[in-house]
Coordinates of C-alpha atoms in Angstrom, one line a residue:
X1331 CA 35.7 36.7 -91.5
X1332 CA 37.4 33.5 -90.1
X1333 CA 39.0 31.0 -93.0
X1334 CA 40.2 27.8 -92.3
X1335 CA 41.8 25.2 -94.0
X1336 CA 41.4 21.0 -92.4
X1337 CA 44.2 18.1 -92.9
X1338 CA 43.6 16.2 -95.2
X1339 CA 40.8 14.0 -94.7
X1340 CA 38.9 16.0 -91.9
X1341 CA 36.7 18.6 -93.6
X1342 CA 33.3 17.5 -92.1
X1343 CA 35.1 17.6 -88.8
X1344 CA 36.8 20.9 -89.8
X1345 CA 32.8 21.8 -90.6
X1346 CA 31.5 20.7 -87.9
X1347 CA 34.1 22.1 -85.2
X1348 CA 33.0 25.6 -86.7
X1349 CA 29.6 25.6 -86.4
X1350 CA 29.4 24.2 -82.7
X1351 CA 31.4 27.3 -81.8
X1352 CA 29.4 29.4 -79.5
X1353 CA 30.4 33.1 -79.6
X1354 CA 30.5 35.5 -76.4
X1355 CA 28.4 37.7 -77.7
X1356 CA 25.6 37.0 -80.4
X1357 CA 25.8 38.6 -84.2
X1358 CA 23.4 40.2 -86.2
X1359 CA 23.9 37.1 -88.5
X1360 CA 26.4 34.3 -88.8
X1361 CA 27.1 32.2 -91.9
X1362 CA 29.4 29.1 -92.5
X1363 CA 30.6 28.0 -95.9
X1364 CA 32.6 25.5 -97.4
X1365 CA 35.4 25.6 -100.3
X1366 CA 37.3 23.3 -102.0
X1367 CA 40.4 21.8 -100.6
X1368 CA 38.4 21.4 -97.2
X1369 CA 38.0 25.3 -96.3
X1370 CA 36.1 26.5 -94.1
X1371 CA 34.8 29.9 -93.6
X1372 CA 32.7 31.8 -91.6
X1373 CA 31.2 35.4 -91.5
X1374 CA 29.9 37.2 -88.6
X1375 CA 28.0 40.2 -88.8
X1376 CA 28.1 43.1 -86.1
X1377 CA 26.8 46.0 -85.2
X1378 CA 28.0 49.0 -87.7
X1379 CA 29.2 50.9 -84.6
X1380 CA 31.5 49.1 -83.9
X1381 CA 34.0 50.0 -86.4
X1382 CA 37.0 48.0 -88.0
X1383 CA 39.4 47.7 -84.5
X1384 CA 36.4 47.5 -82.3
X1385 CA 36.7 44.3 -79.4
X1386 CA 34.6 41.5 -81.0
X1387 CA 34.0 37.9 -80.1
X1388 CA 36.0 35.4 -83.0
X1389 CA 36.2 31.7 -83.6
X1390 CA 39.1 30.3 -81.8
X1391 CA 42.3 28.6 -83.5
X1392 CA 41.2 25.0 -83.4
X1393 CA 43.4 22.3 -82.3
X1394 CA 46.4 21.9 -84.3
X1395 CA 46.0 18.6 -86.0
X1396 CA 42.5 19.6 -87.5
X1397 CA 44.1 21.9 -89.5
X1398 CA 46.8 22.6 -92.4
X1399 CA 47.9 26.0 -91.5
X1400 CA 46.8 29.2 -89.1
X1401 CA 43.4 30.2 -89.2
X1402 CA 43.0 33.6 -91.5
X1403 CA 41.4 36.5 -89.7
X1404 CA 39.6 39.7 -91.8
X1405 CA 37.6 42.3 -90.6
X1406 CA 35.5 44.2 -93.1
X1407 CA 33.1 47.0 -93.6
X1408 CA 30.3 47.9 -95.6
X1409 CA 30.5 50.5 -98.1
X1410 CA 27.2 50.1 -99.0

């Protein structure tokens, strides 16, 4: 899971800066969302094998102006 959060005023470029991010490998399935107070998130689905510390491609840390604060990083699994 990658979170962002845009300066004020830049949320659709926030938005759009996300999704034109290509990925060095492809997921099983990749969804972006937005949130209130120009958050951006996005969730990236891999293989189950992988497991939790497993080497796997993420958004970068966009330019620092574009943004309020660090980008947030999680990794989950399912528990089905």
């Amino acid at each position: 899971m990658w979170e962002a959060r845009a300066a004020e005023g830049r949320g659709d470029e926030l938005l759009a800066w996300a999704r034109a991010q290509e990925l060095a490998g492809e997921p099983l399935r990749r969804e972006t969302f937005r949130a209130p107070q120009d958050r951006v998130l996005v969730l990236t689905w891999w293989e189950t094998a992988a497991g939790l510390d497993a080497e796997l491609p993420e958004l970068p840390e966009p330019e620092a102006g574009l943004i309020t604060r660090p980008v947030h990083r999680w990794r989950f699994e399912s528990v089905g």
